[in-house]
XYZ file of C-alpha atoms in Angstrom:
560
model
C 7.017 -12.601 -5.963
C 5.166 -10.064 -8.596
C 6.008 -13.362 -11.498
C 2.949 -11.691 -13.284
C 4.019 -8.804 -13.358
C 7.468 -9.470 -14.596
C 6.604 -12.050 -17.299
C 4.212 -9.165 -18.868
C 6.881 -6.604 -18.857
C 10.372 -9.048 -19.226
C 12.833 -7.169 -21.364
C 11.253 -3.710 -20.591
C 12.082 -0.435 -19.295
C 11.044 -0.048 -15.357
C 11.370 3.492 -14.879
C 8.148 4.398 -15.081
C 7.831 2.244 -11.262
C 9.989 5.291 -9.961
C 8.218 7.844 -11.305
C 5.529 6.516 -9.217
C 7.412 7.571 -6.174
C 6.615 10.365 -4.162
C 7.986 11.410 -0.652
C 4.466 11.608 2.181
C 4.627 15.256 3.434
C 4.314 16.903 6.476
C 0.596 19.311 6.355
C -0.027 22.635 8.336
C -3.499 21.310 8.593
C -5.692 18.792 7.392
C -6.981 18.871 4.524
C -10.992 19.123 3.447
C -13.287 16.479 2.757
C -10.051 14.183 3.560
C -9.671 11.390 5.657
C -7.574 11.514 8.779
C -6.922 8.911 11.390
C -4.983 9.630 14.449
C -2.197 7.783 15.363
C 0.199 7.629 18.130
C 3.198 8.908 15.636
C 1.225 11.512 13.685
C -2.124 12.115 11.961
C -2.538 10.257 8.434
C -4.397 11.855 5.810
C -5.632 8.698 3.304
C -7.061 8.718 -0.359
C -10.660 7.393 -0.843
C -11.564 5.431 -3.724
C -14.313 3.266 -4.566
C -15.510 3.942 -0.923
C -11.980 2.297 -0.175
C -9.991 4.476 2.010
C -5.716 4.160 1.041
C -3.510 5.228 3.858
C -0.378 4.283 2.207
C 3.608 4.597 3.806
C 3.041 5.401 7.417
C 6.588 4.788 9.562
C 5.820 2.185 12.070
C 9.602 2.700 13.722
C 12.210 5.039 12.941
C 14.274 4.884 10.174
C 17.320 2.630 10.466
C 19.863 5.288 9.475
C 23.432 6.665 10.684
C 23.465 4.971 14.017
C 20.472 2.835 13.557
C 21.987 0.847 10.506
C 22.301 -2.774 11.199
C 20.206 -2.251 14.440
C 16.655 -3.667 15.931
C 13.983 -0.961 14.801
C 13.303 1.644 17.405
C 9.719 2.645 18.438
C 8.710 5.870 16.706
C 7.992 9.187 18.665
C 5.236 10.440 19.719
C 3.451 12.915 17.262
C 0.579 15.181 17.175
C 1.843 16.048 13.587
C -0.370 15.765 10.200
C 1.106 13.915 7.765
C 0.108 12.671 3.972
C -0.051 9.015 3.427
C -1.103 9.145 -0.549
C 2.069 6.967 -1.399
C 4.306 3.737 -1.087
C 7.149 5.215 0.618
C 10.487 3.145 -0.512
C 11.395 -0.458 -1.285
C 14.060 -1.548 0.839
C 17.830 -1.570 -0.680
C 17.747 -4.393 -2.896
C 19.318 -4.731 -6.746
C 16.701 -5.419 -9.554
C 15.649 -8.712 -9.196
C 13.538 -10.684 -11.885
C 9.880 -10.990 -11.014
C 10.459 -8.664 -8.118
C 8.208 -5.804 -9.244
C 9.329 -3.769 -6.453
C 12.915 -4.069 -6.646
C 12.784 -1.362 -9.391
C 10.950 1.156 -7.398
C 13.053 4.033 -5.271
C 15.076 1.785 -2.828
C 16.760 3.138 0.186
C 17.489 2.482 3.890
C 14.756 4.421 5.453
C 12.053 1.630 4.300
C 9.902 0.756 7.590
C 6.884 1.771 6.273
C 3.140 0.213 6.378
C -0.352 0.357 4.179
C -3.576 0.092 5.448
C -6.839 -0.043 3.208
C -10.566 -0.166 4.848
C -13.651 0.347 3.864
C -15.258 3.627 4.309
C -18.254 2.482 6.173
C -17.832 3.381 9.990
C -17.997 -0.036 11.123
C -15.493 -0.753 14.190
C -13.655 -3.753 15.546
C -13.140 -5.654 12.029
C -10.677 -8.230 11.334
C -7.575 -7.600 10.089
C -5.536 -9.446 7.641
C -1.797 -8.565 7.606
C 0.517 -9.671 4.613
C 3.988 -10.680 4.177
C 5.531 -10.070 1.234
C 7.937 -12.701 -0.197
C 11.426 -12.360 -2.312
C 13.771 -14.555 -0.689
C 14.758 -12.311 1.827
C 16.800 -10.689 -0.731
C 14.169 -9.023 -2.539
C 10.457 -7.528 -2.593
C 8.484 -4.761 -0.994
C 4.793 -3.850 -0.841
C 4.577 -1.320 -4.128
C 4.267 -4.676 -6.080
C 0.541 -4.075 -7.411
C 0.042 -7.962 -6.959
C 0.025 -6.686 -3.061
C -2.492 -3.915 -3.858
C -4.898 -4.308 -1.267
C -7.833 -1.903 -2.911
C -9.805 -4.821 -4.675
C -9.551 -7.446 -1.584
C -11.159 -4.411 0.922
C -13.537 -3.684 -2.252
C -15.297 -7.025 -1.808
C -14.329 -8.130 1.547
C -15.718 -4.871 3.091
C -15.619 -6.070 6.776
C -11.279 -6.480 6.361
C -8.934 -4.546 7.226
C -5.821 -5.127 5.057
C -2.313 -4.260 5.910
C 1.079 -4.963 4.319
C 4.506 -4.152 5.677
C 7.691 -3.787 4.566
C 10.629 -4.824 6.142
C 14.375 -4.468 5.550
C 15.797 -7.602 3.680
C 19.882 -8.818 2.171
C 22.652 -7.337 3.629
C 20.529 -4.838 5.860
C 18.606 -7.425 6.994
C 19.821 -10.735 7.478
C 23.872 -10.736 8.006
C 25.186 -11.810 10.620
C 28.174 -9.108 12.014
C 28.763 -10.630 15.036
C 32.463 -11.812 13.541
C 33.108 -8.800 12.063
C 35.820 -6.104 14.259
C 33.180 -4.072 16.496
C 30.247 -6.041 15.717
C 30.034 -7.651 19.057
C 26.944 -5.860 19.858
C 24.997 -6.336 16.651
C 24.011 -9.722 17.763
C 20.092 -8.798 16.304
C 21.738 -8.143 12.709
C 21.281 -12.149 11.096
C 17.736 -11.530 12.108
C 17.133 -7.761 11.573
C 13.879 -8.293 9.017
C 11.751 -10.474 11.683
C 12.257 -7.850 14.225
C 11.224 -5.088 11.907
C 8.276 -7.578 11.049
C 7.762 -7.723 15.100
C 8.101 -3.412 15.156
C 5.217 -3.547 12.698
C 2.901 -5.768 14.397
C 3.366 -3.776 17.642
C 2.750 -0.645 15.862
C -0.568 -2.212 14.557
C -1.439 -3.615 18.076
C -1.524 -0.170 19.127
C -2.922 1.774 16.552
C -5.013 -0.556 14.307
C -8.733 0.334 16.090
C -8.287 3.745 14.839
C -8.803 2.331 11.418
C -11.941 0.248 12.702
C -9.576 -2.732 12.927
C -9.556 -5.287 16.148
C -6.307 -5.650 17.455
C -7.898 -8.645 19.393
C -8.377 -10.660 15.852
C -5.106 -10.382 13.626
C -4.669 -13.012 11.069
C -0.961 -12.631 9.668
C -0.472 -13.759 5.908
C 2.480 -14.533 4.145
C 3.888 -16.004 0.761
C 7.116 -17.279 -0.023
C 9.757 -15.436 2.278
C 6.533 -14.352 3.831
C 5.186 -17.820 4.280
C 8.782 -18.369 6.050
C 8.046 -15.179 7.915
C 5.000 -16.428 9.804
C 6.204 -19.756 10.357
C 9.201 -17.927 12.178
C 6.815 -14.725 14.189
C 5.818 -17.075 16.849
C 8.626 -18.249 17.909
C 10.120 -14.796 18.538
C 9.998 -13.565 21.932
C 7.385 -10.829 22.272
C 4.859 -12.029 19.482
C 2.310 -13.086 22.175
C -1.053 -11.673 21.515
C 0.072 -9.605 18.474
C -1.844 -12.242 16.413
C -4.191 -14.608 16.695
C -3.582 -16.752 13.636
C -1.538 -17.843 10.695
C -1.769 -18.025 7.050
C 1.361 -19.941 5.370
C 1.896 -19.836 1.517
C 4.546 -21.757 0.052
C 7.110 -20.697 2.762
C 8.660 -21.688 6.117
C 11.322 -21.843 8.406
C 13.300 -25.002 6.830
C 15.053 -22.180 4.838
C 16.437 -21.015 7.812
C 20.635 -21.145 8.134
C 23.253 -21.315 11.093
C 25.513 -19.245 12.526
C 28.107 -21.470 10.303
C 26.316 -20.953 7.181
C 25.962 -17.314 8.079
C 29.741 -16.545 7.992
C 29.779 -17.166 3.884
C 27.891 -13.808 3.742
C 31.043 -11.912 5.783
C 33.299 -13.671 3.915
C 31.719 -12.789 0.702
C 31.740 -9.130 2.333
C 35.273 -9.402 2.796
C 36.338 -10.311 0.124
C 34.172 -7.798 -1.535
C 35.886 -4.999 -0.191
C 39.144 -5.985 0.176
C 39.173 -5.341 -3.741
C 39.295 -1.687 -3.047
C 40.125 -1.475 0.779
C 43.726 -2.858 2.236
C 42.668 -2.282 5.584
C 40.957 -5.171 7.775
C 36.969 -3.913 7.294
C 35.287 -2.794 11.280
C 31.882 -1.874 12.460
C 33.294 1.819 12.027
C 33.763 1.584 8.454
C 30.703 -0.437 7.410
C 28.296 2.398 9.508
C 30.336 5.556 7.671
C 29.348 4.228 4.257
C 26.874 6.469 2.826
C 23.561 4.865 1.619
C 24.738 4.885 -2.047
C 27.991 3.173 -1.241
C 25.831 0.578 0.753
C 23.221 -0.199 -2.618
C 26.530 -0.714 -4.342
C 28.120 -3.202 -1.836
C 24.560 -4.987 -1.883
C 24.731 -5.263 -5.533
C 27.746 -7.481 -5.478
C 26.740 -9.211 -2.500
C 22.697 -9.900 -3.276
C 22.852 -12.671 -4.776
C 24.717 -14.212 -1.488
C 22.025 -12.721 0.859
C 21.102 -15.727 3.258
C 17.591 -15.770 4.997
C 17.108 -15.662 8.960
C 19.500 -17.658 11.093
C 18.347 -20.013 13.778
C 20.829 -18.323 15.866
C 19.443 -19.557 19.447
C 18.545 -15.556 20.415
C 15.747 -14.542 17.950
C 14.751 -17.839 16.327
C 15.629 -21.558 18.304
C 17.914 -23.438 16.683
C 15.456 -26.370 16.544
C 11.970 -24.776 15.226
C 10.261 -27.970 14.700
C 11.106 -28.748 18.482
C 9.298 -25.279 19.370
C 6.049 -25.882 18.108
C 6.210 -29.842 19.033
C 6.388 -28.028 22.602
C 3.656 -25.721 22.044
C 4.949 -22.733 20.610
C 1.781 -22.621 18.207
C -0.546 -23.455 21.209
C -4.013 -21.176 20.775
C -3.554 -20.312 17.270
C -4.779 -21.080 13.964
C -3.253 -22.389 11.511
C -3.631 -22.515 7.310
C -0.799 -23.703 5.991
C -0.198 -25.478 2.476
C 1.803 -25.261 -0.832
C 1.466 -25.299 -4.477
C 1.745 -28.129 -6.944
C 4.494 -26.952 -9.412
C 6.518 -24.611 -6.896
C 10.244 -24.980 -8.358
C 8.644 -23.868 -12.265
C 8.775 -20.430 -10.746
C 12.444 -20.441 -11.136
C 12.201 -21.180 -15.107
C 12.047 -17.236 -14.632
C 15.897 -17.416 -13.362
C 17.421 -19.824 -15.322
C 15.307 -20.337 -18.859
C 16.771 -22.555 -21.181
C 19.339 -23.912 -18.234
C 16.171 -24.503 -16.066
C 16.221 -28.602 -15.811
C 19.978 -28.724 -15.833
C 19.983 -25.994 -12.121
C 17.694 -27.915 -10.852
C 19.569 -30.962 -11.330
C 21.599 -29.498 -10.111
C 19.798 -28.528 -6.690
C 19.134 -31.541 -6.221
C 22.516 -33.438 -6.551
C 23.914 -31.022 -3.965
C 21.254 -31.822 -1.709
C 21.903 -35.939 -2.365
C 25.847 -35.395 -1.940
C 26.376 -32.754 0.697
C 23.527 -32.424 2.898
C 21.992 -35.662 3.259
C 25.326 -37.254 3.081
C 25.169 -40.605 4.357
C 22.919 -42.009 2.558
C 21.230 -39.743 -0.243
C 21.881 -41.765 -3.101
C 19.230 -44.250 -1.746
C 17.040 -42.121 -0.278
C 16.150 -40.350 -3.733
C 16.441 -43.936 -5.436
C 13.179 -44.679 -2.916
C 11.311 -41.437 -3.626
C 11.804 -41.564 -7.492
C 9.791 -44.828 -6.988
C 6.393 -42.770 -5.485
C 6.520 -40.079 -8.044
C 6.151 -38.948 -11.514
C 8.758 -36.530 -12.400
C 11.048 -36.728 -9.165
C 13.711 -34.258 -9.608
C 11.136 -31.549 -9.100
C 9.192 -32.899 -7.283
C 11.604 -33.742 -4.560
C 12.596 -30.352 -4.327
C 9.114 -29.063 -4.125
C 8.811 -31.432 -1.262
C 11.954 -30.725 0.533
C 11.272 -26.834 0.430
C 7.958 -26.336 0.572
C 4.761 -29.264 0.766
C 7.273 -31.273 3.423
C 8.161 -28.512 5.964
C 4.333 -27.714 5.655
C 3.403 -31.117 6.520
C 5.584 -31.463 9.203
C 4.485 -27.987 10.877
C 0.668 -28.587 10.541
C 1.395 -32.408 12.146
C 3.196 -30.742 15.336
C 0.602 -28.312 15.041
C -2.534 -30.433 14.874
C -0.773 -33.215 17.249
C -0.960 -30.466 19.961
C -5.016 -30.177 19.533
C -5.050 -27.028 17.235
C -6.958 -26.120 14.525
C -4.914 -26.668 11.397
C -5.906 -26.514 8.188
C -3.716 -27.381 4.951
C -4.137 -26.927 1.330
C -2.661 -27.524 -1.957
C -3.181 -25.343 -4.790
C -3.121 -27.147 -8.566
C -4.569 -24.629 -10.362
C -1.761 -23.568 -13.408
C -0.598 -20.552 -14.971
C -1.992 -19.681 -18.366
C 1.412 -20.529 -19.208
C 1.628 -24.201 -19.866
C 5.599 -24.442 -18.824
C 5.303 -22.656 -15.252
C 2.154 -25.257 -14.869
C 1.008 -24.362 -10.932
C 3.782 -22.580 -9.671
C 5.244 -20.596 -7.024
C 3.358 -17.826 -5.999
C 0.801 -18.786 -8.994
C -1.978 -18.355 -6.487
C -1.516 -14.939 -5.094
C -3.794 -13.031 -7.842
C -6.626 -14.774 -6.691
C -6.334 -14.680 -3.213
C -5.451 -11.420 -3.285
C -7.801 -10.123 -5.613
C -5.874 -9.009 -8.170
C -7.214 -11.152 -11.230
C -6.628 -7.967 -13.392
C -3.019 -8.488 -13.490
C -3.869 -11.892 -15.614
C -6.210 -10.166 -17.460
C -3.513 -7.469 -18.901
C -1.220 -10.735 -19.949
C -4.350 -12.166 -21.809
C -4.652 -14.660 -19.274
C -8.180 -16.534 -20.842
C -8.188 -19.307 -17.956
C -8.748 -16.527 -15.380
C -11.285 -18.819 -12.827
C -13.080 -16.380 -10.863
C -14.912 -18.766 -9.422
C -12.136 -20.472 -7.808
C -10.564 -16.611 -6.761
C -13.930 -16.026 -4.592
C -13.723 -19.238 -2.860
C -10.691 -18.785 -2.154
C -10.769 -15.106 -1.168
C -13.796 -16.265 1.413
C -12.173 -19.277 2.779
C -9.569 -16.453 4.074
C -11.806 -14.361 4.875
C -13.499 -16.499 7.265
C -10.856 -17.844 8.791
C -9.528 -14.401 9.342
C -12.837 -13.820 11.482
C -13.301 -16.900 12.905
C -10.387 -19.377 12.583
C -12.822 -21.916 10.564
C -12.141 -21.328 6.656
C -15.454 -23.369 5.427
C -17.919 -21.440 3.407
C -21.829 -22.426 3.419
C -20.787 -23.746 -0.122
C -17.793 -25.955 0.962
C -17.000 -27.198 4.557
C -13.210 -27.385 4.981
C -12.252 -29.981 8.086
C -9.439 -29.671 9.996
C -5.849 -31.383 9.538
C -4.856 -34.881 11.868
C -2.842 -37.387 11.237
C -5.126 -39.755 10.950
C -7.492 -37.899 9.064
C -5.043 -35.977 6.208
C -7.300 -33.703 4.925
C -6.001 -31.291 1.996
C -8.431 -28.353 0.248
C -7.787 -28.316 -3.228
C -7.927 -25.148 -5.334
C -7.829 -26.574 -8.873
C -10.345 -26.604 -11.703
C -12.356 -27.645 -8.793
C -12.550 -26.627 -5.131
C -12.954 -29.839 -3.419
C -11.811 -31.464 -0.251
C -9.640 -34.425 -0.258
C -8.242 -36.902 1.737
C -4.984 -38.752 1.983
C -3.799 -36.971 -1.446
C -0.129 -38.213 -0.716
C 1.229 -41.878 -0.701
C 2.845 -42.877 2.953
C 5.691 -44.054 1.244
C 6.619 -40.302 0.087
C 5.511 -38.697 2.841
C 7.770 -41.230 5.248
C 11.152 -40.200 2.953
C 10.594 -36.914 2.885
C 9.324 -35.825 6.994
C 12.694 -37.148 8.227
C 14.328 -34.530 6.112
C 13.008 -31.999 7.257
C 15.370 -31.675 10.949
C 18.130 -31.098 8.160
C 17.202 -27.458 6.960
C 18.233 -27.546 3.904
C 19.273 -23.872 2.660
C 17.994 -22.511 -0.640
C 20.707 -20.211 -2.268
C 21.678 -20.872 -5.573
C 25.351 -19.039 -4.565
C 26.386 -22.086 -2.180
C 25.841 -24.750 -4.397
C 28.837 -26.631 -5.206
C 29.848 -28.003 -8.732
C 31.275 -31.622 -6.635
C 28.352 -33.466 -8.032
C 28.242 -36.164 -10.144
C 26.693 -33.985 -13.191
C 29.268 -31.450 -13.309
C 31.864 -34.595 -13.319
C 29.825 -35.620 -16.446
C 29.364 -32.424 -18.103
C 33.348 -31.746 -17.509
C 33.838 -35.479 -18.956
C 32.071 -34.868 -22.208
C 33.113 -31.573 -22.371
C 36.917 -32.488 -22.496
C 35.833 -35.604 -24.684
C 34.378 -33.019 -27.629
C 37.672 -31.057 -27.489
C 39.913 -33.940 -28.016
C 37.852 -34.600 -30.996
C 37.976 -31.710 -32.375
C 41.660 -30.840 -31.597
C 42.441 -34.946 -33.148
C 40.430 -33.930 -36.062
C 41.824 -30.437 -36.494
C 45.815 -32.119 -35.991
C 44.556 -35.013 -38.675
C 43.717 -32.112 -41.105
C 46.832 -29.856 -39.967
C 49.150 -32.609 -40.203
C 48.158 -33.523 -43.893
């Protein structure tokens, strides 16, 4: 979610982000005074900078071309080949995206690739921090330079950082199983969690070559990242592939059904049927060539759905998984941000409080149903500004309370946060993925927007509170102590103007509205939201009222 990035270059050419791209070559030998590290696949020759060593676009499973499209990601062979690993190797098919940095990179199919950065130093068994990269499932990939993970290794020499891309829209969550043929491809709704899974394997094995401990992995994600993590544990064949959890503004809740999922194939359908008579089949959909397949996903991205709780990668009921100890023996940040749904000002500008309105009328009418009217009556009692901030609760701060409850009720060490820190920009206030510069130690992407309210103080406490909880599961510093999350004792870290620990931060009342909720999963795509609300009725009502007037006043003037 590079929103730094894009704000700083909105309305400009990205075509210099391709020219960045270069394809990692095979090598005869290795090269002098370079820096190899044998693998299981192949020999990786990194960059060193700064004393930071880059190995950057290393396959972790083969690509998923010709017969691998639309299948689980297969274990790469065996190599005693040398191979460069000086570059990001390619963002996964995606259409631009705003604020997705890395959606205007080279995109393609053959996009399982991973980046590992360490400190040239010798030292073995260090943690290692994997991250997640967000875009709604739809978008993203690890080129974004918010995900650069040279400064983080810089000053937190004793990491080992690693980010991993993964394949995400129509490649990677859409579910076939009702299409002719697709009987098999049972794995596709969930495709970009098991090329997550691939990933961590392929660390697991190969990680203390790089000094890393494959006994101490932290995963970190934000956004569709933060949903990402949430989701990894509950995945059969996760077990010991990490040791604990860092959530950022994402879970789960997002998570459709096989119901929801059949919009996508419909959408498909009806897609092609605009240039195809014939009934669309496995067969036809694996003989498009990769350019035919970015244009499909270009009419279809928008539509993209995120993982389905499809009862054979992810259980239908999550919440009920880690209430039964799905969690049990790790640790667990998890936490949100104060402004989250400013973000989307990005998306819909001018139009931003009438979508979101929006959002939230749909939610009232159609997924609460019964008895939504009153619910949001209640909840517009215990807040200031409710329309957004029931929709920050319902898709982020409430699914994160309700996890780290389960999670703490269970006798594990949780820990929650909430980040109020803002943007420089007053209107995006403390947004979605607002934090991410300063945990991931990339404050000099503020700096080149003129960002004067850059707090570096509050980026190194931050950075260290991960860092220690990376190595130890306990994210206090010697500075500040941060205790663990109950239910009885609801402690929050804050990351504002001040780092500070609080205490019951949120009223009862809100909290007991929102928590039952969450069991409802409420899906975020814009594309499903239907115009039945009471605000459309309005706008359709006023709408028709200003055209009789001016058609009464135009036949007055007419008629004289």
């Amino acid at each position: 979610m590079g929103i730094f990035f894009f704000i700083r270059n909105e309305g400009t050419d990205y075509s210099y982000l391709k020219k960045l791209y270069k394809k990692n070559e095979k090598l005869d030998s290795i090269p002098e005074n370079s820096f190899p590290i044998k693998c299981l696949n192949g020999t990786f020759v990194g960059k060193e900078k700064e004393n930071v060593i880059s190995y950057k676009g290393i396959p972790f499973a083969k690509p998923p071309i010709k017969n691998l499209r639309w299948r689980p990601p297969v274990e790469c062979d065996n190599s005693d080949d040398i191979f460069e690993a000086y570059a990001y190797q390619k963002s996964p098919v995606q259409r631009h995206g705003e604020g997705e940095a890395a959606s205007f990179y080279e995109i393609g199919e053959d996009c399982l690739y991973l980046n590992i950065w360490r400190y040239n130093d010798g030292e073995k068994n260090k943690p290692v921090m994997v991250f997640i990269h967000g875009g709604g499932y739809g978008w993203g990939g690890t080129v974004d330079p918010t995900y650069d993970g040279h400064n983080f290794v810089k000053d937190h020499k004793d990491i080992i950082f690693v980010t991993i891309t993964y394949r995400v829209s129509i490649l990677g969550f859409m579910d076939l199983t009702n299409i002719k043929g697709g009987e098999s491809y049972k794995e596709s709704p969930n495709l970009g969690m098991l090329d997550q899974v691939q990933a961590l394997k392929w660390i697991n094995k190969n990680i203390e070559n790089f000094g890393g401990d494959k006994n101490n992995v932290t995963i970190v994600g934000e956004s569709a990242g933060g949903g990402s993590v949430t989701m990894l544990p509950l995945i059969k064949g996760t077990k010991g592939l990490f040791k604990r959890i860092i959530s950022q503004s994402g879970s789960f809740c997002w998570n459709i059904t096989k119901e929801e999922g059949k919009r996508v194939i419909a959408n498909l359908k009806s897609e092609i049927k605009k240039y195809r008579k014939e009934e669309i089949d496995m067969d036809y959909l694996l003989s498009l060539s990769e350019e035919e397949i970015i244009n499909l996903n270009l009419k279809l991205n928008d539509y993209c759905l995120p993982p389905m709780r499809d009862g054979y990668i992810i259980p239908e009921d999550c919440y009920g998984e880690i209430e039964r100890g799905a969690y049990d023996g790790i640790d667990l940040i998890i936490g949100s941000n104060r402004d989250e749904v400013k973000y989307y000002r990005i998306l819909f500008g001018c139009f931003f409080n009438m979508a979101i309105r929006l959002y939230v009328e749909n939610i009232i009418y159609h997924r609460i149903e019964k008895n939504g009217v009153e619910i949001f009556n209640k909840f517009k009692k215990c807040v200031d500004n409710p329309i957004e901030n029931f929709l920050n609760d319902i898709y982020f701060r409430g699914p994160a309370l309700k996890i780290a409850q389960l999670h703490s009720r269970n006798k594990n060490n949780t820990y929650c946060y909430y980040w109020t820190y803002p943007y420089f920009i007053p209107q995006f206030g403390a947004c979605h993925a607002v934090e991410l510069t300063y945990v991931l130690n990339n404050l000099q992407l503020n700096a080149a927007l003129g960002d004067k309210t850059i707090n570096y103080k509050l980026a190194q406490q931050a950075q260290n509170m991960w860092v220690n909880f990376a190595k130890t599961g306990n994210p206090s510093t010697e500075e500040i102590k941060w205790e663990k999350y109950d239910e009885k004792n609801q402690y929050f870290m804050i990351f504002g103007k001040e780092t500070e620990l609080k205490k019951d931060i949120f009223s009862k009342e809100r909290d007991d509205i929102i928590l039952p909720l969450m069991e409802k999963y409420i899906p975020y795509q814009a594309a499903e939201l239907s115009l039945n609300v009471p605000m459309m009725k309005k706008a359709a009502l006023i709408s028709l009222t200003i055209f009789v007037l001016i058609m009464s006043l135009f036949l007055r003037k007419f008629l004289k």
